[in-house]
Amino acid sequence: MAERYRFRDLQQAWGLGGTLEVSLNDLVPEPKFGPDGKLIPAEYERLKLDRDEKLRLLQPYASIRFKDQLQAVAPLAVYLALFQILVLRQLIDDSLLITAGLFAVIIGLMFFMEGLRIGLMPFGNTIGNSLPRRSPLPLVLLVTFLLGIGVTFAEPAIGALQAAGANISVERAPYLYALLNQYTDVLVLVVGASVGLAAVIGTLRFLSGWSLKPLIYLSLTPVLALTIYASTDPQLTAAMGLAWDAGAVTTGPVTVPLVLSLGIGIAAAAGKGGGGLSGFGIVTLASLFPIAGVLLLTLYVSTTASPAEIIEAVRLSAATAQDTSPNWFERSPGQEIVLGIRAILPLVIFLVLVQRVILREKLPNANEVFLGIGLTIIGMCIFNLGLTYGLSKLGSNAGSLVPSAFMDLPSVEDSPIYRYRAGLIIALVFAWILGFGATVAEPALNALGMTAEQLTSGVFKKRTLIYSVSVGVAFGIAIGLSKLIFDLPLVWLVVPGYLIALVLTAISSEAFVNVAWDSAGVTTGPITVPLVLAMGLGFGNATNAVEGFGILCMASVGPIITVMCTGLWSEYSVRRQRRKARQTALVAGEQEAQSIL
């Protein structure tokens, strides 16, 4: 056996010096005790760094976070730009402005996500761990409900939904215009209340151990009934796409972790948080309840004003607006900054009140937390500016030019660029690749894939989930684009799609149902939602469609179907392998018995 030497002895033998030994007493001050005999905490001199040293410390920290957001934004932006230049043969208008806007999106998300991690998430973790142990269940559920409202306002993608109203014609879709312009705050409040209700029911599910399947049936039944009823009125039909897309906007980087941490904390406090399916279900319900909420709000608006009254009110307000200039906070860039502050500040105030008034606790690392809150607000403001001048502009430009591949557009020379059938295929393939690429690069999907592999004991591999979800989103976006091209009623797409999903839910195992339905919410991040939403609205305007909504909701139902189909196939493959193994063992046993005889 080879002899072992200590590295210190080797250094000494080579004349390189040994290990420098330093006494701990030389590093720490001598302990001092007070008159009562208690140890007095030592006071250390604060470390002082110059500017260059601070920059060297921050550079690797910031570069990693910048790289994360760059990887999310750059591939989609480059794909859209190259498609527009090489395939559609059109230059990008305002390319420098769009580039600056995309850079603002990257910087804004970098600040926002880091602020969320060190600022808002500690609130969620502390409240999730402490509130259920110190307060009665009704108060805990009330806090959960109010938190659901607050996080909805703080979602980055909700700004894209609010900004969509500028592209809607009041003459062609008066109720949709009213929702996105006159009832904007009410719309977001209704969506938030729906998320809050979903969080409450999801939390009760954690406590009671309910199966997700009955909740899906009970949630989808009124949603589909309201959808079918709304489809009977052409004016209500125009707002149907907004309602279904609202469900995709709510499950972003703020809502899911904050609400989930509180729900799991409540379940853990009750001693019921150790199950493998803990944490699933809230994302599913938070994407279904807002659909019903927005449809009910649309019905309410239809009872308060007729289409003619809405159109007349808009004309009067437009005539008045021509005589007065808008205030600084009503026009860009002041509007984006005010919206960014309004989105985060109420949520922060609510969390602080819960921490100090209900829990009566001091927040640990308060300086770090408030630094994170400041970063979150700054990030949201910068992201809103980037959304206006970068993502939305790029998506709208691409969407308005894609139809030139197969139809004549007055704004595009030499259109249609290709024959109708070839141009149509190019447009659908463009949408398919966009959906697939955006989903494969989604970081949250990777985490869901690892969870799915653990839940199914390796039957459903992480890579299998990622590709099945990506394929589902890709086909969903392509089908959503087909809805705009052929002017298909949305009810013809969502009702059959979700009926198929319900049938698959009934015959699938609980684990696959949880993963499949939650995967629909994972795919709609702060980059994908504004980009696809703006592209759909631009495409709708170019093809003279009434509205451009509906793509996001098809991108949500697609992965539900593909994941459950893949899960059923995986289970069938495992059963077939086990049956084959048993038959092989039986044959081997018979052969061995015959050889003995």
XYZ file of C-alpha atoms in Angstrom:
597
model
C 0.000 0.000 0.000
C 1.371 3.450 -0.912
C 2.567 5.615 1.953
C 0.569 8.759 2.816
C 2.114 12.148 3.442
C 0.553 15.316 4.809
C 0.642 18.166 2.348
C 2.152 20.448 5.028
C 5.091 18.008 5.480
C 5.620 17.936 1.710
C 5.748 21.750 1.584
C 8.330 21.789 4.377
C 10.439 19.097 2.672
C 10.517 21.151 -0.531
C 11.417 24.288 1.349
C 8.150 25.995 0.502
C 7.238 26.670 4.111
C 4.626 24.969 6.178
C 1.154 25.988 7.257
C 0.797 29.388 8.896
C -0.805 28.849 12.266
C -2.859 31.726 13.648
C -4.374 31.783 17.100
C -8.075 32.550 17.355
C -7.256 34.970 20.182
C -5.393 37.134 17.654
C -8.523 37.410 15.469
C -11.243 38.115 18.008
C -11.198 40.694 20.816
C -10.940 39.609 24.408
C -14.409 38.803 25.813
C -15.869 41.391 28.196
C -18.561 40.833 30.801
C -21.017 43.277 32.294
C -21.811 43.854 35.985
C -24.482 41.150 35.793
C -21.945 38.654 34.502
C -23.426 38.482 30.993
C -21.166 38.538 27.957
C -21.060 41.912 26.200
C -21.265 41.451 22.396
C -18.016 42.436 20.729
C -17.996 45.440 18.424
C -16.218 44.930 15.129
C -14.973 47.641 12.857
C -17.091 47.860 9.740
C -15.336 46.674 6.614
C -14.607 49.570 4.247
C -14.328 48.998 0.506
C -13.484 51.478 -2.193
C -15.497 51.783 -5.393
C -13.330 49.409 -7.447
C -13.495 46.717 -4.777
C -17.292 47.003 -4.606
C -17.554 46.711 -8.381
C -15.292 43.636 -8.420
C -17.512 42.004 -5.789
C -20.757 42.855 -7.601
C -19.563 41.994 -11.128
C -19.830 38.166 -10.943
C -23.016 38.431 -8.852
C -24.743 40.730 -11.353
C -23.378 39.076 -14.492
C -24.950 35.707 -13.619
C -28.374 37.301 -13.127
C -28.006 39.387 -16.287
C -27.074 36.237 -18.198
C -30.177 34.407 -16.912
C -32.512 37.080 -18.264
C -30.487 37.500 -21.466
C -30.917 33.786 -22.188
C -34.677 34.165 -21.785
C -35.077 37.279 -23.971
C -32.358 37.100 -26.633
C -33.312 33.823 -28.420
C -36.940 34.903 -28.916
C -35.967 38.406 -30.020
C -33.354 37.104 -32.480
C -35.823 34.518 -33.842
C -38.510 37.158 -34.473
C -36.001 39.572 -36.037
C -34.480 36.950 -38.348
C -37.909 35.660 -39.378
C -39.029 39.177 -40.241
C -35.859 39.987 -42.217
C -35.139 36.661 -43.938
C -38.576 35.108 -44.428
C -40.891 38.119 -44.615
C -38.203 40.298 -46.269
C -39.087 43.328 -44.158
C -36.784 45.582 -42.175
C -37.519 46.189 -38.511
C -39.020 49.616 -37.842
C -37.557 51.545 -34.897
C -34.881 48.857 -34.461
C -32.756 50.991 -32.104
C -35.756 51.828 -29.923
C -36.809 48.161 -29.778
C -33.248 47.094 -28.909
C -33.133 49.638 -26.092
C -36.556 48.408 -24.917
C -35.410 44.775 -24.886
C -32.305 45.783 -22.921
C -34.625 47.526 -20.439
C -36.657 44.310 -20.169
C -33.498 42.342 -19.330
C -32.311 44.906 -16.756
C -35.797 45.304 -15.306
C -36.315 41.558 -14.898
C -32.826 41.199 -13.420
C -33.621 43.756 -10.712
C -37.178 42.479 -10.269
C -36.294 38.792 -9.842
C -33.412 39.562 -7.478
C -35.612 41.916 -5.453
C -38.314 39.265 -5.378
C -35.791 36.730 -4.020
C -34.317 38.854 -1.238
C -37.260 41.203 -0.609
C -40.699 39.657 -1.096
C -39.947 35.940 -0.716
C -38.711 36.305 2.903
C -42.110 37.821 3.710
C -43.860 34.846 2.126
C -41.672 32.323 3.926
C -42.013 34.031 7.326
C -45.768 34.463 7.029
C -46.184 30.935 5.669
C -44.267 29.460 8.610
C -45.579 31.664 11.446
C -49.119 32.752 10.570
C -50.771 29.288 10.605
C -49.284 28.552 14.052
C -50.354 31.846 15.659
C -53.715 32.693 14.091
C -57.077 30.954 13.669
C -57.806 29.350 10.307
C -60.427 31.947 9.150
C -57.893 34.781 9.622
C -55.225 32.769 7.798
C -57.569 32.155 4.871
C -58.490 35.872 4.772
C -54.794 36.781 4.566
C -54.381 34.181 1.809
C -57.282 35.716 -0.132
C -55.932 39.274 0.186
C -52.445 38.067 -0.744
C -53.872 36.576 -3.933
C -55.236 39.987 -4.902
C -51.965 41.772 -4.101
C -49.713 39.402 -6.029
C -51.905 39.678 -9.128
C -51.331 43.435 -9.298
C -47.592 42.767 -8.886
C -47.331 40.293 -11.791
C -45.107 41.754 -14.562
C -47.280 40.250 -17.328
C -50.473 41.902 -16.031
C -49.195 45.165 -17.522
C -49.360 43.595 -20.983
C -53.021 42.803 -20.407
C -53.709 46.383 -19.312
C -51.827 47.810 -22.317
C -53.800 45.671 -24.780
C -56.772 48.042 -24.647
C -55.071 50.573 -26.921
C -55.369 48.157 -29.886
C -59.108 47.462 -29.552
C -61.714 49.183 -31.727
C -64.681 50.329 -29.656
C -67.013 50.134 -32.670
C -66.254 46.453 -33.318
C -65.922 45.211 -29.715
C -67.512 47.713 -27.293
C -67.612 45.416 -24.236
C -64.021 44.317 -24.749
C -62.966 47.952 -25.147
C -64.827 48.904 -21.958
C -63.142 46.115 -19.977
C -59.641 47.096 -21.095
C -60.055 50.877 -20.895
C -62.906 51.939 -18.627
C -62.832 48.938 -16.239
C -59.085 48.283 -16.256
C -58.570 48.438 -12.484
C -61.801 46.546 -11.844
C -60.662 43.882 -14.324
C -57.365 43.355 -12.505
C -59.191 43.390 -9.147
C -61.585 40.682 -10.350
C -58.668 38.600 -11.645
C -56.885 39.116 -8.304
C -59.957 38.147 -6.299
C -60.250 35.007 -8.422
C -56.622 34.144 -7.684
C -57.242 34.802 -3.986
C -60.248 32.474 -3.981
C -58.171 29.843 -5.787
C -55.454 30.196 -3.155
C -58.002 29.710 -0.354
C -59.506 26.576 -1.932
C -56.034 25.249 -2.775
C -55.002 25.754 0.843
C -58.102 23.935 2.100
C -57.185 21.145 -0.296
C -53.749 20.912 1.340
C -55.388 20.694 4.776
C -58.080 18.185 3.857
C -56.095 16.058 1.405
C -58.684 16.466 -1.357
C -58.032 14.993 -4.779
C -57.444 17.574 -7.502
C -59.772 15.825 -9.955
C -63.122 16.834 -8.337
C -61.891 20.423 -8.002
C -61.076 20.499 -11.724
C -64.545 19.173 -12.599
C -66.262 21.674 -10.289
C -64.154 24.584 -11.570
C -64.454 23.838 -15.278
C -68.209 23.202 -15.299
C -69.263 26.847 -14.651
C -66.395 28.140 -16.806
C -67.512 26.105 -19.833
C -71.184 26.925 -19.159
C -70.427 30.675 -19.077
C -68.342 30.318 -22.239
C -71.132 28.576 -24.126
C -73.639 31.203 -22.925
C -71.363 34.088 -23.950
C -70.906 32.534 -27.403
C -74.607 33.142 -28.123
C -74.107 36.934 -28.092
C -71.664 38.382 -30.687
C -70.772 41.300 -28.397
C -69.975 38.999 -25.476
C -68.046 36.653 -27.763
C -65.529 39.412 -28.491
C -64.559 39.492 -24.794
C -64.348 35.706 -24.438
C -60.715 35.534 -25.601
C -59.696 38.104 -22.969
C -61.320 36.009 -20.223
C -59.540 32.812 -21.248
C -56.193 34.581 -21.731
C -56.525 36.190 -18.277
C -56.109 32.741 -16.761
C -52.698 32.401 -18.408
C -51.448 35.779 -17.144
C -51.996 35.108 -13.442
C -49.515 32.271 -12.839
C -46.218 34.151 -12.995
C -43.052 34.561 -10.905
C -44.784 36.532 -8.100
C -48.083 34.695 -7.632
C -46.874 31.104 -7.616
C -44.031 31.234 -5.036
C -45.716 33.643 -2.588
C -49.132 31.984 -2.534
C -47.609 28.509 -2.629
C -45.284 29.190 0.325
C -48.253 30.336 2.418
C -50.400 27.354 1.422
C -47.678 24.796 2.126
C -46.895 26.540 5.433
C -50.520 26.178 6.507
C -50.535 22.492 5.555
C -47.238 21.906 7.384
C -48.583 23.626 10.512
C -51.501 21.219 10.459
C -49.120 18.273 10.050
C -50.319 17.526 6.506
C -47.567 18.987 4.354
C -45.411 15.920 3.860
C -47.237 14.366 0.923
C -45.608 14.178 -2.469
C -48.428 16.198 -4.028
C -48.127 19.077 -1.539
C -47.937 22.319 -3.471
C -49.859 21.150 -6.521
C -53.296 22.486 -7.377
C -53.073 26.202 -6.573
C -51.524 26.968 -9.980
C -54.313 25.015 -11.691
C -57.112 26.757 -9.809
C -55.429 30.162 -10.179
C -55.537 29.735 -13.949
C -59.210 28.593 -14.070
C -60.971 30.898 -11.595
C -60.016 34.182 -13.371
C -61.743 32.925 -16.533
C -65.061 32.693 -14.710
C -64.393 36.014 -12.956
C -63.789 37.941 -16.194
C -66.775 36.322 -17.930
C -69.016 37.345 -15.008
C -67.583 40.871 -15.124
C -68.358 40.993 -18.854
C -71.961 39.980 -18.153
C -72.165 42.724 -15.498
C -70.842 45.357 -17.928
C -73.390 44.230 -20.521
C -76.216 44.895 -18.032
C -75.005 48.407 -17.143
C -74.539 49.832 -20.650
C -75.498 48.934 -24.198
C -72.887 48.854 -27.002
C -74.292 52.101 -28.412
C -73.937 53.854 -25.046
C -70.316 52.694 -24.684
C -69.444 53.902 -28.186
C -71.083 57.281 -27.590
C -69.309 57.707 -24.230
C -65.946 56.978 -25.845
C -66.600 59.518 -28.610
C -67.496 62.194 -26.063
C -64.406 61.472 -23.948
C -62.208 61.523 -27.073
C -63.586 64.934 -28.043
C -62.916 66.238 -24.536
C -59.418 64.743 -24.493
C -58.488 66.677 -27.640
C -58.960 69.943 -25.754
C -56.839 68.919 -22.739
C -53.319 67.571 -22.638
C -52.791 64.440 -20.494
C -50.965 64.727 -17.196
C -47.361 63.487 -16.926
C -48.480 60.274 -15.180
C -50.977 59.541 -17.978
C -48.391 59.405 -20.759
C -45.158 57.529 -21.289
C -42.714 57.231 -19.541
C -44.445 58.589 -16.427
C -47.342 56.176 -16.827
C -45.064 53.104 -16.756
C -43.261 54.337 -13.649
C -46.496 55.075 -11.773
C -47.918 51.672 -12.744
C -44.730 49.973 -11.526
C -44.944 51.664 -8.118
C -48.694 50.997 -7.840
C -48.145 47.326 -8.608
C -45.603 46.637 -5.839
C -46.195 49.175 -3.046
C -49.687 48.007 -1.916
C -48.443 44.408 -1.724
C -45.436 45.475 0.368
C -47.622 47.543 2.740
C -49.977 44.566 3.162
C -47.112 42.164 3.931
C -45.577 44.602 6.441
C -48.939 45.019 8.205
C -49.358 41.238 8.459
C -45.813 40.927 9.808
C -46.084 43.685 12.427
C -49.794 43.782 13.366
C -50.873 40.124 13.158
C -47.605 38.266 13.775
C -46.028 41.066 15.868
C -42.600 40.016 14.688
C -39.622 41.975 13.514
C -38.477 41.059 10.065
C -35.041 39.400 10.132
C -32.442 41.097 7.924
C -34.734 44.110 7.494
C -32.127 46.150 5.607
C -31.652 43.374 3.068
C -35.407 42.886 2.696
C -36.092 46.581 2.063
C -33.200 46.680 -0.399
C -34.952 43.834 -2.202
C -38.252 45.722 -2.176
C -36.512 48.749 -3.671
C -34.977 46.546 -6.382
C -38.404 45.037 -7.093
C -40.027 48.445 -7.592
C -37.148 49.741 -9.733
C -37.178 46.524 -11.751
C -40.929 46.702 -12.332
C -40.706 50.316 -13.544
C -37.839 49.520 -15.936
C -39.619 46.364 -17.128
C -42.781 48.365 -17.878
C -40.753 50.789 -20.008
C -39.100 47.870 -21.804
C -42.510 46.271 -22.293
C -43.846 49.410 -23.993
C -40.867 50.125 -26.246
C -39.372 46.636 -26.639
C -41.382 43.436 -26.170
C -44.822 44.746 -27.126
C -43.454 46.701 -30.070
C -41.444 43.737 -31.362
C -44.331 41.296 -30.953
C -46.834 43.699 -32.522
C -44.547 44.391 -35.504
C -43.934 40.686 -36.114
C -47.611 39.819 -35.695
C -48.756 42.549 -38.095
C -46.294 41.375 -40.777
C -46.752 37.587 -40.594
C -50.061 37.699 -42.555
C -48.157 39.244 -45.504
C -46.779 35.741 -46.156
C -50.183 34.582 -47.474
C -52.461 37.619 -47.913
C -52.372 41.112 -49.352
C -51.606 43.852 -46.820
C -51.750 47.531 -47.883
C -48.820 48.332 -45.568
C -46.500 45.715 -47.133
C -45.297 45.991 -50.712
C -45.318 42.863 -52.908
C -47.655 41.074 -50.551
C -48.589 38.280 -50.483
C -44.932 37.265 -50.465
C -45.687 33.571 -51.100
C -48.490 31.532 -52.596
C -51.458 31.193 -50.247
C -50.863 27.598 -49.177
C -47.086 28.022 -48.776
C -47.506 31.320 -46.902
C -50.104 29.777 -44.621
C -47.775 26.884 -43.761
C -44.938 29.353 -43.109
C -47.135 31.356 -40.689
C -48.220 28.265 -38.747
C -44.690 26.824 -38.614
C -43.471 30.219 -37.357
C -45.999 30.070 -34.505
C -45.140 26.425 -33.727
C -41.389 27.083 -33.470
C -42.011 30.209 -31.374
C -44.089 28.238 -28.864
C -41.697 25.292 -28.721
C -38.551 27.417 -28.328
C -40.035 29.727 -25.704
C -41.208 26.785 -23.593
C -38.033 24.679 -23.768
C -36.077 27.668 -22.435
C -38.487 28.248 -19.512
C -36.508 27.753 -16.226
C -39.606 26.881 -14.182
C -40.334 23.935 -16.470
C -37.012 22.338 -15.565
C -37.951 22.421 -11.863
C -41.383 20.936 -12.620
C -39.696 18.166 -14.641
C -37.561 17.111 -11.679
C -40.631 17.118 -9.408
C -42.593 15.016 -11.919
C -39.781 12.463 -12.138
C -39.771 12.101 -8.345
C -43.580 11.885 -8.083
C -43.849 9.149 -10.709
C -40.843 7.170 -9.405
C -38.942 7.712 -12.623
C -41.770 6.626 -14.951
C -42.069 10.185 -16.313
C -38.561 11.468 -17.070
C -37.733 15.160 -16.779
C -36.755 15.391 -20.444
C -39.994 13.671 -21.456
C -42.052 16.233 -19.539
C -40.142 19.201 -20.978
C -40.651 18.032 -24.549
C -44.288 17.012 -24.073
C -45.121 20.419 -22.546
C -43.187 22.247 -25.283
C -44.977 20.317 -28.032
C -48.340 21.071 -26.396
C -47.604 24.801 -26.199
C -46.315 24.811 -29.790
C -49.484 23.218 -31.177
C -51.603 25.436 -28.925
C -50.059 28.641 -30.275
C -50.358 27.354 -33.853
C -54.042 26.520 -33.301
C -54.573 29.915 -31.667
C -53.072 31.583 -34.735
C -55.366 29.493 -36.949
C -58.298 30.949 -35.009
C -57.253 34.448 -36.151
C -56.474 33.395 -39.725
C -59.752 31.575 -40.366
C -61.839 33.689 -37.949
C -62.853 30.604 -35.961
C -65.102 31.073 -32.915
C -63.044 30.528 -29.779
C -65.784 28.364 -28.275
C -65.159 25.791 -31.016
C -61.578 25.441 -29.781
C -61.631 25.765 -25.996
C -64.736 23.692 -25.247
C -63.621 20.573 -27.202
C -60.048 21.059 -25.949
C -61.049 21.127 -22.299
C -63.591 18.312 -22.736
C -60.720 16.160 -24.045
C -58.657 17.279 -21.052
C -61.509 16.270 -18.695
C -61.753 12.788 -20.249
C -57.984 12.332 -19.928
C -58.183 13.587 -16.326
C -60.767 10.933 -15.478
C -58.611 8.054 -16.760
C -55.199 9.350 -15.595
C -53.536 8.802 -12.222
C -53.553 11.566 -9.592
C -49.825 12.277 -9.996
C -50.046 12.835 -13.755
C -53.179 14.977 -13.359
C -51.395 17.255 -10.884
C -48.328 17.631 -13.095
C -50.294 18.104 -16.333
C -52.677 20.790 -15.087
C -49.947 22.720 -13.275
C -47.703 22.588 -16.361
C -50.163 24.903 -18.126
C -49.342 27.675 -15.652
C -45.585 27.118 -15.714
C -45.328 27.926 -19.422
C -46.636 31.493 -19.203
C -43.714 33.596 -17.975
C -43.153 37.375 -17.994
C -41.450 37.181 -21.420
C -43.752 34.774 -23.243
C -47.069 36.358 -22.219
C -46.445 39.958 -23.391
C -44.720 38.773 -26.570
C -47.440 36.312 -27.616
C -50.198 38.706 -26.535
C -48.754 41.580 -28.578
C -48.143 39.276 -31.548
C -51.739 38.045 -31.458
C -53.170 41.564 -31.261
C -50.893 42.729 -34.106
C -51.892 39.722 -36.195
C -55.562 40.355 -35.453
C -55.313 44.007 -36.503
C -53.524 43.062 -39.739
C -56.113 40.429 -40.678
C -58.953 42.764 -39.645
C -60.059 40.395 -36.889
C -62.299 41.793 -34.155
C -59.687 40.955 -31.480
C -56.422 39.050 -31.200
C -56.957 37.179 -27.946
C -57.156 33.412 -27.599
C -53.608 32.297 -28.388
C -52.493 32.135 -24.755
C -55.448 30.009 -23.645
C -54.760 27.483 -26.411
C -51.120 27.461 -25.265
C -52.441 26.459 -21.830
C -54.760 23.598 -22.800
C -52.219 22.131 -25.240
C -49.688 20.947 -22.624
C -52.463 19.592 -20.367
C -53.503 17.211 -23.141
C -49.998 16.259 -24.303
C -48.667 15.649 -20.774
C -51.585 13.384 -19.812
C -51.360 11.512 -23.134
C -47.636 11.029 -22.566
C -48.329 9.940 -18.989
C -50.871 7.344 -20.118
C -48.415 6.045 -22.703
C -45.653 5.872 -20.073
C -47.889 3.911 -17.697
C -48.925 1.571 -20.535
C -45.265 1.012 -21.463
C -44.367 0.197 -17.851
C -47.287 -2.251 -17.541
C -46.333 -3.900 -20.820
C -42.712 -4.284 -19.685
C -43.813 -5.786 -16.360
C -46.192 -8.187 -18.125
C -43.434 -9.202 -20.499
C -41.029 -9.699 -17.599
C -43.579 -11.907 -15.800
C -44.152 -13.972 -18.954
C -40.390 -14.364 -19.431
C -39.996 -15.456 -15.812
C -42.921 -17.905 -16.195
C -41.465 -19.421 -19.365
C -38.048 -19.695 -17.715
C -39.642 -21.413 -14.718
C -41.484 -23.914 -16.939
C -38.310 -24.679 -18.886
C -36.409 -25.210 -15.627
C -39.161 -27.521 -14.338
C -39.135 -29.549 -17.563
C -35.361 -29.873 -17.423
C -35.594 -31.251 -13.880
C -38.276 -33.753 -14.894
